[in-house]
Short mmCIF file of C-alpha atoms in Angstrom, two decimals:
data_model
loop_
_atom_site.label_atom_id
_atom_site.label_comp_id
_atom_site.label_asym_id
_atom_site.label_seq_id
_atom_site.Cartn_x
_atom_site.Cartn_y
_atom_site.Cartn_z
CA UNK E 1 -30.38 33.27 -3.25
CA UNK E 2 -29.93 33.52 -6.99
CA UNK E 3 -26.08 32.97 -6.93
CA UNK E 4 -26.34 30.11 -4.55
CA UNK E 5 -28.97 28.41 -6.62
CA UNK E 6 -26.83 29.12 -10.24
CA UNK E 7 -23.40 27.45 -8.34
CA UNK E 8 -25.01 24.46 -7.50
CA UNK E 9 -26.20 24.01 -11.23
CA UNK E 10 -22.78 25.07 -12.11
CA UNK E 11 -21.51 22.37 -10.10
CA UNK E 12 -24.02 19.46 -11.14
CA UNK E 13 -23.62 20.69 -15.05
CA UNK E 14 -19.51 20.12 -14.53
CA UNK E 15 -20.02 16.94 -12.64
CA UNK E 16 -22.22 15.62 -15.46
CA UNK E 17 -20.07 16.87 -17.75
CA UNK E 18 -16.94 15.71 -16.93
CA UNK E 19 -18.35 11.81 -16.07
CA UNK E 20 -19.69 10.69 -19.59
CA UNK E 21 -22.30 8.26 -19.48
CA UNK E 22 -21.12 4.69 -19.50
CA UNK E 23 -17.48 5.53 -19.09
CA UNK E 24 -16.12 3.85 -15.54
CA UNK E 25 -14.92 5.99 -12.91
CA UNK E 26 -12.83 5.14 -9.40
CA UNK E 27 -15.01 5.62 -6.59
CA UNK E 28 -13.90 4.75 -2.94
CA UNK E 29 -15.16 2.39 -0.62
CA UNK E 30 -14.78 2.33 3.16
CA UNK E 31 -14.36 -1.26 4.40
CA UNK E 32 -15.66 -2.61 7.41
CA UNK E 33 -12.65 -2.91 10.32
CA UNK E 34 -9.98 -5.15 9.00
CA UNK E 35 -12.14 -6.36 6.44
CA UNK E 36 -10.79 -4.34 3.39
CA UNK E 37 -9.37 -7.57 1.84
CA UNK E 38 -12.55 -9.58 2.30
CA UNK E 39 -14.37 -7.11 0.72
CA UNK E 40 -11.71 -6.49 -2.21
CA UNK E 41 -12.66 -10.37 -2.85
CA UNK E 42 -16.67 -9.69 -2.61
CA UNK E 43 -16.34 -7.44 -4.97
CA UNK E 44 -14.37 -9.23 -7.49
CA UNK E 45 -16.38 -11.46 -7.26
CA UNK E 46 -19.82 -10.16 -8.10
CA UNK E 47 -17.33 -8.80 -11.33
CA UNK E 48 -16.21 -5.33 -10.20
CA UNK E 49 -12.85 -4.44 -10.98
CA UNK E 50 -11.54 -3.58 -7.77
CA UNK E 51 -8.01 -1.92 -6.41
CA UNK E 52 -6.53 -2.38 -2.69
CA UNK E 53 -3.10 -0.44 -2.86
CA UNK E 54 -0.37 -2.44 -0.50
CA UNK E 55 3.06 -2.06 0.39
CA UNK E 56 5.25 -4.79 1.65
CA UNK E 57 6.68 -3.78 5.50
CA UNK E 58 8.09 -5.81 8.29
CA UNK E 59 6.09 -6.38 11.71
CA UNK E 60 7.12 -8.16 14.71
CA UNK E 61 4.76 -11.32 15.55
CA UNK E 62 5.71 -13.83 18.37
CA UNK E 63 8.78 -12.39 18.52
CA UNK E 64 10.01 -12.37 15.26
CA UNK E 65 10.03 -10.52 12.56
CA UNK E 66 8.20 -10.57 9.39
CA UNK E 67 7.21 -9.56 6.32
CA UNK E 68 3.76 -8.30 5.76
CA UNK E 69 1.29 -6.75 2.74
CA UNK E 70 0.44 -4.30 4.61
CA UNK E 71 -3.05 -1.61 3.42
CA UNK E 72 -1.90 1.77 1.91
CA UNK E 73 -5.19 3.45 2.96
CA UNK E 74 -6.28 0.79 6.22
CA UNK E 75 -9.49 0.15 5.65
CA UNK E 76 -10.65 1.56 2.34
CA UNK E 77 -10.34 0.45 -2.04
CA UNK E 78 -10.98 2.03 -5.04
CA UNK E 79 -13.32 0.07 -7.22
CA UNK E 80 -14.22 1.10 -10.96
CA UNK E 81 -17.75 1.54 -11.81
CA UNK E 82 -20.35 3.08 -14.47
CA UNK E 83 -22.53 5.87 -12.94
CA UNK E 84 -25.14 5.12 -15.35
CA UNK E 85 -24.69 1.57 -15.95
CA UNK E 86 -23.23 -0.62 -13.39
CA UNK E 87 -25.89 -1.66 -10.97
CA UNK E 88 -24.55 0.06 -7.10
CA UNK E 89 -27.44 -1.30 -4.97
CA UNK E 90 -25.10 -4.76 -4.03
CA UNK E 91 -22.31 -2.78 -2.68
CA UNK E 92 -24.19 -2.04 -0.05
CA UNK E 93 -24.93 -5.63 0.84
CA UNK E 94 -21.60 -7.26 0.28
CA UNK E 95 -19.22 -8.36 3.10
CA UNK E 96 -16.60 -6.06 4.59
CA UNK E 97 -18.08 -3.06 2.49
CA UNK E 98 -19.31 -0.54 5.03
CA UNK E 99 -20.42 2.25 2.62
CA UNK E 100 -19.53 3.65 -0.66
CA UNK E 101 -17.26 7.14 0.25
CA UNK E 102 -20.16 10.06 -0.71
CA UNK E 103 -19.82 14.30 -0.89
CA UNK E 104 -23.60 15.20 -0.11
CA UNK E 105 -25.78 12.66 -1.88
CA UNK E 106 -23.54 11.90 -4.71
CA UNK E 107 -20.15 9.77 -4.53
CA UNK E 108 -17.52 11.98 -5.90
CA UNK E 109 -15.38 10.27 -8.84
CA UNK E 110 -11.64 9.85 -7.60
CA UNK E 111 -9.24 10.91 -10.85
CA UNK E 112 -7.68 8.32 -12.96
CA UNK E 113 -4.45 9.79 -13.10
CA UNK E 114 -4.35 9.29 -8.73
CA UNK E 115 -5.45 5.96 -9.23
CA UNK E 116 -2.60 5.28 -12.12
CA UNK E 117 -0.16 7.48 -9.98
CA UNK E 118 -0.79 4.91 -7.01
CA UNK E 119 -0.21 1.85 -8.65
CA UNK E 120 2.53 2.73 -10.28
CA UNK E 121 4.27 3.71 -6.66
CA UNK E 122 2.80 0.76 -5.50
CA UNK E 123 4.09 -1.47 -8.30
CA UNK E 124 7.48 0.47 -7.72
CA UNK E 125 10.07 -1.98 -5.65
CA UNK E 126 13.48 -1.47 -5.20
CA UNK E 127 15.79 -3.09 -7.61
CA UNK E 128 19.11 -2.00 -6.16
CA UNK E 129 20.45 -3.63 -2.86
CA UNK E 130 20.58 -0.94 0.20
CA UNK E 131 24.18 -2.41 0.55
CA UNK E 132 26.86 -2.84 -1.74
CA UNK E 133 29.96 -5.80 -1.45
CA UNK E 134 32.70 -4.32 1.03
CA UNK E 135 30.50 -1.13 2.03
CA UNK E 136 31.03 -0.34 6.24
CA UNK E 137 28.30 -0.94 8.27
CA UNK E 138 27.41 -0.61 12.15
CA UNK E 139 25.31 -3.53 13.57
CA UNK E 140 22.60 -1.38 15.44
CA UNK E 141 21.05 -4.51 17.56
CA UNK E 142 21.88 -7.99 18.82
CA UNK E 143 24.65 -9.06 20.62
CA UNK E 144 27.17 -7.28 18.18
CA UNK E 145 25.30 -4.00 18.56
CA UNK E 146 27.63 -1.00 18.11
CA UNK E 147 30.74 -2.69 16.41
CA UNK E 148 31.54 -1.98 12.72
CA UNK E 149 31.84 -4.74 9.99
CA UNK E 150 32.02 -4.89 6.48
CA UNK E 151 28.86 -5.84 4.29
CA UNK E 152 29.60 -9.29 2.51
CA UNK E 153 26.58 -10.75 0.94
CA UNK E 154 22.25 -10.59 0.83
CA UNK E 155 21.27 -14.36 1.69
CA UNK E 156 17.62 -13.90 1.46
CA UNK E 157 15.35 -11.31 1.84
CA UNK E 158 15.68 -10.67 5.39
CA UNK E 159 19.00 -11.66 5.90
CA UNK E 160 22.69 -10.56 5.15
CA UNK E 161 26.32 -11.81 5.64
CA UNK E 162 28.93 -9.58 7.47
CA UNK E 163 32.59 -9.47 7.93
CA UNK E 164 33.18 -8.65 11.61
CA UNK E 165 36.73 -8.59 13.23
CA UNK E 166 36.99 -10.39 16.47
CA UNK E 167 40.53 -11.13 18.02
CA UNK E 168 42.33 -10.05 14.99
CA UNK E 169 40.31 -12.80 12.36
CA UNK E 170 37.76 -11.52 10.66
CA UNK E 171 34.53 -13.58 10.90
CA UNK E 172 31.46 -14.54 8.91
CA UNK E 173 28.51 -13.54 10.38
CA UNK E 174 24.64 -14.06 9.58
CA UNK E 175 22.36 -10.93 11.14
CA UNK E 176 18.87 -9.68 10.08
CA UNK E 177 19.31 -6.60 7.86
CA UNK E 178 17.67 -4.57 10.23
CA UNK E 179 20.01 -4.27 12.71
CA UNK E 180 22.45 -2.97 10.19
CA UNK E 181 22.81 0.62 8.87
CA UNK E 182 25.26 1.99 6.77
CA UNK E 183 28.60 3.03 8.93
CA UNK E 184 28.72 7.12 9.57
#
């Protein structure tokens, strides 16, 4: 009984320890369903700082397909608070917040160097094309799907321009970049 009761004021005397007073910590926040982004706006708005890590990703709606900010963790943010001097009782109350992510009794700090590791994946894009002038490709889908051509140009963001040889011309051709893939 001894050793249990001296761990447990090991443990509180490291958590106080290591969380200074008045120094901001991460803490996570479980959002209501599909409400993460309303209450990432709550927040900042009653002056927390606030982070919602997204990625950008392409869904299909109607038909077509898009692209979409979509949540790294659905459904939960990391917002920066105090322990001793930021005031916690309006979390509770704010729209989309369900609850504030808690070991026991206590929320459990999250480390800054995950946070800063996050963002900087999430601020991470890729600078480089995935296909270079004159590389083979295979057109994976349409009505083309299965014949080679030969990558020509990015028009936008979710388009690209191939070369594709038909009756012995070759022939400009717009086609979504995803139903291309590099040529095996």
């Amino acid at each position: 009984m001894t050793t249990q009761a001296s761990t447990s004021d090991e443990q509180q005397a490291s958590q106080t320890s290591t969380s200074a007073p008045g120094k901001p910590r991460w803490y996570l926040v479980q959002a209501r369903p599909n409400q993460a982004g309303r209450a990432e706006e709550n927040l900042m708005r009653q002056g927390y700082t606030t982070f919602l890590p997204r990625y950008s990703t392409h869904r299909i709606r109607c038909g077509r397909r898009v692209k979409v900010e979509a949540e790294l963790f659905p459904n939960y943010l990391f917002i920066r608070l105090s322990r001793w001097s930021d005031n916690w009782y309006p979390l509770r109350s704010t729209r989309g917040v369900s609850r504030l992510v808690t070991f026991g009794a206590d929320p459990l700090p999250v480390p800054d160097r995950l946070i800063e590791a996050i963002q900087a994946r999430v601020a991470e894009q890729p600078i480089e094309p995935a296909f270079k002038p004159g590389e083979r490709v295979e057109l994976v889908d349409g009505p083309f799907a299965g014949l080679n051509a030969i990558f020509a140009a990015q028009r936008d963001e979710e388009r690209v321009v191939l070369l594709i040889e038909l009756l012995h011309r070759q022939h400009r051709v717009t086609t979504p970049v995803a139903s291309i893939r590099k040529s095996l």
